[in-house]
Short mmCIF file of C-alpha atoms in Angstrom, two decimals:
data_model
loop_
_atom_site.label_atom_id
_atom_site.label_comp_id
_atom_site.label_asym_id
_atom_site.label_seq_id
_atom_site.Cartn_x
_atom_site.Cartn_y
_atom_site.Cartn_z
CA PHE A 271 74.65 4.52 4.33
CA GLU A 272 76.46 7.82 4.00
CA LEU A 273 77.62 10.44 6.46
CA ASP A 274 78.93 13.94 5.75
CA LEU A 275 81.51 15.60 8.00
CA GLU A 276 82.54 19.23 8.16
CA ASP A 277 86.17 18.55 7.27
CA SER A 278 88.32 16.53 4.83
CA ILE A 279 88.99 13.03 6.14
CA ALA A 280 92.67 12.18 6.66
CA GLY A 281 92.30 8.71 8.16
CA ILE A 282 90.06 6.24 9.97
CA GLY A 283 90.82 4.01 12.95
CA SER A 284 89.20 2.53 16.03
CA VAL A 285 89.69 2.26 19.77
CA ASN A 286 87.73 0.12 22.22
CA SER A 287 85.39 -0.87 19.34
CA LEU A 288 84.63 2.81 18.64
CA PRO A 289 85.15 4.05 15.07
CA ILE A 290 87.32 7.18 15.02
CA VAL A 291 87.47 9.51 12.01
CA LEU A 292 90.47 11.84 11.91
CA CYS A 293 90.18 14.86 9.67
CA ARG A 294 92.60 17.60 8.66
CA ARG A 295 91.47 19.79 11.58
CA HIS A 296 89.01 17.83 13.73
CA ALA A 297 88.56 14.39 15.25
CA TYR A 298 85.23 12.55 15.45
CA ARG A 299 83.80 9.50 17.21
CA LEU A 300 81.01 7.71 15.36
CA ASP A 301 78.12 6.72 17.65
CA GLY A 302 75.05 4.70 16.75
CA SER A 303 74.27 1.44 14.98
CA PHE A 304 71.98 -0.27 12.47
CA ASP A 305 69.78 -3.31 13.07
CA GLN A 306 69.20 -6.18 10.65
CA PHE A 307 66.47 -4.20 8.90
CA GLY A 308 68.67 -1.16 8.34
CA ARG A 309 66.98 0.89 11.02
CA GLY A 310 69.12 3.23 13.07
CA GLY A 311 71.78 5.75 12.21
CA ILE A 312 75.26 7.12 12.82
CA ASN A 313 75.89 10.23 14.82
CA PRO A 314 79.29 11.94 14.47
CA VAL A 315 80.53 13.36 17.78
CA ARG A 316 83.39 15.82 17.54
CA ILE A 317 85.95 14.95 20.22
CA SER A 318 88.53 17.57 19.24
CA ASP A 319 88.47 20.85 17.33
CA THR A 320 92.23 21.05 16.83
CA ALA A 321 93.76 17.56 16.72
CA GLY A 322 93.97 17.24 12.95
CA CYS A 323 95.74 14.27 11.35
CA VAL A 324 98.45 14.48 8.66
CA SER A 325 98.79 10.80 7.72
CA HIS A 326 96.43 7.83 7.72
CA LEU A 327 99.46 5.53 8.00
CA SER A 328 100.40 7.22 11.30
CA ILE A 329 97.24 5.96 13.05
CA VAL A 330 98.04 3.26 15.63
CA SER A 331 95.73 1.51 18.12
CA ALA A 332 97.48 0.29 21.27
CA GLU A 333 96.66 -0.40 24.92
CA GLY A 334 93.18 1.12 24.86
CA GLN A 335 94.26 4.26 23.02
CA ILE A 336 94.48 5.46 19.44
CA PHE A 337 97.55 7.49 18.46
CA TRP A 338 98.25 9.63 15.41
CA ALA A 339 100.52 12.30 13.96
CA GLY A 340 98.73 15.65 14.08
CA THR A 341 99.33 19.03 12.56
CA ASP A 342 101.28 20.27 15.60
CA GLY A 343 102.32 17.09 17.44
CA PHE A 344 101.30 13.57 18.33
CA TYR A 345 97.90 12.85 19.88
CA ALA A 346 96.18 10.07 21.82
CA SER A 347 92.54 9.35 22.55
CA ASP A 348 90.39 6.75 24.27
CA GLY A 349 87.51 7.68 21.99
CA TYR A 350 86.10 10.29 24.34
CA ARG A 351 89.01 12.46 25.42
CA VAL A 352 91.85 13.68 23.19
CA GLN A 353 95.19 14.85 24.51
CA LYS A 354 98.39 16.04 22.91
CA ILE A 355 101.29 13.88 24.10
CA SER A 356 104.36 15.53 22.54
CA ASP A 357 104.75 18.90 24.25
CA LYS A 358 108.43 18.10 24.87
CA ILE A 359 109.20 18.09 21.16
CA ASN A 360 106.99 20.85 19.76
CA SER A 361 109.72 22.74 17.92
CA ARG A 362 111.34 19.56 16.66
CA TYR A 363 108.05 18.20 15.36
CA LYS A 364 107.39 21.48 13.55
CA SER A 365 110.76 21.27 11.82
CA ILE A 366 110.14 17.61 10.89
CA LEU A 367 106.89 18.49 9.12
CA ALA A 368 108.67 21.35 7.34
CA GLU A 369 111.42 18.97 6.15
CA MET A 370 109.08 16.23 4.91
CA SER A 371 108.27 16.28 1.22
CA ASP A 372 105.09 14.29 1.96
CA THR A 373 103.72 14.07 5.51
CA GLN A 374 101.45 11.20 4.47
CA ARG A 375 104.56 8.99 4.51
CA ILE A 376 104.64 9.04 8.33
CA TYR A 377 104.20 5.36 9.16
CA GLY A 378 103.29 4.06 12.64
CA LYS A 379 103.22 0.60 14.26
CA PHE A 380 102.80 -0.81 17.77
CA ASP A 381 105.49 -2.96 19.39
CA PRO A 382 103.52 -4.96 22.02
CA GLU A 383 106.55 -6.79 23.38
CA ASN A 384 108.40 -3.62 24.35
CA ARG A 385 105.31 -1.42 24.76
CA ARG A 386 106.32 1.12 22.15
CA VAL A 387 104.64 3.01 19.34
CA ILE A 388 107.14 3.61 16.56
CA TRP A 389 106.73 6.15 13.78
CA ALA A 390 108.95 6.20 10.68
CA LEU A 391 109.40 9.71 9.31
CA GLN A 392 111.71 11.93 7.31
CA GLN A 393 113.92 14.24 9.36
CA ASP A 394 116.29 15.38 6.60
CA SER A 395 114.82 16.93 3.44
CA SER A 396 117.80 15.65 1.45
CA SER A 397 116.82 12.06 2.23
CA ALA A 398 114.88 10.23 -0.43
CA ASP A 399 112.73 8.45 2.15
CA ASN A 400 111.94 8.12 5.85
CA ASP A 401 115.26 8.25 7.68
CA THR A 402 114.29 8.31 11.37
CA LEU A 403 112.26 6.24 13.82
CA LEU A 404 110.54 8.27 16.55
CA VAL A 405 109.56 6.04 19.46
CA LEU A 406 106.86 6.66 22.09
CA GLU A 407 107.71 4.72 25.26
CA LEU A 408 104.34 3.62 26.68
CA ARG A 409 105.87 2.10 29.82
CA PHE A 410 106.44 5.64 31.15
CA GLY A 411 102.79 6.59 30.75
CA ILE A 412 100.72 8.80 28.46
CA ARG A 413 100.76 12.49 29.37
CA PRO A 414 101.26 15.89 27.69
CA GLN A 415 105.04 15.45 28.01
CA SER A 416 105.30 11.76 27.13
CA THR A 417 108.66 10.05 26.76
CA PHE A 418 110.05 9.78 23.22
CA SER A 419 113.31 8.33 21.97
CA THR A 420 114.88 8.50 18.51
CA TRP A 421 116.52 5.84 16.36
CA THR A 422 118.70 6.98 13.48
CA GLY A 423 121.50 5.58 11.35
CA GLU A 424 123.59 6.61 8.39
CA THR A 425 121.76 4.16 6.11
CA LEU A 426 118.54 3.69 8.07
CA ILE A 427 115.67 3.87 5.58
CA ALA A 428 112.10 2.97 6.50
CA SER A 429 109.48 3.29 3.77
CA SER A 430 107.28 1.03 5.88
CA ILE A 431 107.61 -0.88 9.16
CA GLU A 432 106.01 -3.95 10.71
CA PHE A 433 106.45 -6.22 13.74
CA PHE A 434 106.60 -10.00 13.42
CA ASP A 435 107.68 -12.53 16.08
CA GLY A 436 108.89 -9.68 18.27
CA ASN A 437 111.23 -8.23 15.66
CA LEU A 438 110.96 -4.95 13.79
CA TYR A 439 110.96 -5.27 10.01
CA ARG A 440 111.37 -2.31 7.69
CA SER A 441 111.52 -1.91 3.93
CA ASP A 442 112.90 0.71 1.57
CA LYS A 443 112.17 1.83 -1.96
CA SER A 444 115.09 -0.20 -3.30
CA GLY A 445 113.15 -3.38 -2.54
CA TYR A 446 115.14 -4.55 0.46
CA VAL A 447 113.58 -5.75 3.73
CA TYR A 448 115.57 -5.50 6.98
CA TYR A 449 114.85 -6.85 10.44
CA HIS A 450 116.16 -5.76 13.82
CA ASP A 451 117.17 -8.25 16.50
CA MET A 452 118.56 -7.42 19.94
CA ASP A 453 121.11 -10.26 19.59
CA ILE A 454 122.65 -8.78 16.43
CA THR A 455 125.40 -6.28 17.22
CA SER A 456 126.37 -5.33 13.66
CA ASP A 457 124.58 -3.46 10.94
CA PRO A 458 124.94 -3.82 7.15
CA ARG A 459 126.23 -0.79 5.33
CA VAL A 460 123.70 -0.49 2.52
CA ASP A 461 125.21 -0.29 -0.96
CA THR A 462 122.64 -0.56 -3.74
CA ASN A 463 125.45 -0.92 -6.30
CA ALA A 464 126.60 -4.23 -4.80
CA SER A 465 125.02 -7.55 -3.92
CA ALA A 466 123.57 -7.61 -0.39
CA SER A 467 125.83 -10.57 0.45
CA ALA A 468 128.85 -8.32 -0.21
CA TRP A 469 127.76 -5.46 2.06
CA GLU A 470 130.17 -4.48 4.80
CA LEU A 471 129.11 -4.95 8.40
CA GLU A 472 129.55 -2.17 10.92
CA THR A 473 129.37 -2.42 14.69
CA ILE A 474 126.28 -0.71 16.07
CA ILE A 475 127.43 2.21 18.22
CA TRP A 476 124.71 3.58 20.44
CA THR A 477 124.68 6.78 22.47
CA TYR A 478 122.61 7.66 25.51
CA GLU A 479 121.70 11.17 26.62
CA SER A 480 120.34 11.47 30.15
CA CYS A 481 118.26 14.30 31.59
CA ASN A 482 121.52 15.83 32.81
#
């Protein structure tokens, strides 16, 4: 069975058992089904004219919503209604896309334990890989001005990310895999010219900026 859409497909996901096709400019929900004899059909329903997707890897399903990195911000949908959720960081998101050498590297995952959607992306064009984690805090709700936080580090590289046993794992192009644990208060200073066992450990210094 084949189906033609009016736009180039950027990625495919699902929410609440509904297939969602995200294109460069539009977003579609696929309605319909086939029986055991092949009777039936698929009907594409456009749910947004403007919420285009820039990376298949950015698509994340979580808590009855599907999230993705769009051409002008981050979006969420329940399969019927689409809303932009990053109005607070419009200018920053625009500069991030301009800095990225390949927007298809934006990599998203859901952290169910802490109710977060985390995207790895490149914020500095001089970086060879993703150097920032942009975090959507679901506990504060989904709205046009949703709450985002940022994780960065001098040697934080995240080609890909995954969650396992409540911990965040990330890998880089050098072949190393790192994991984050709340009980660990130091961070290895990555040096690809030395053995990992010889890397220096640095205390993790965090900063907090309030609304004031």
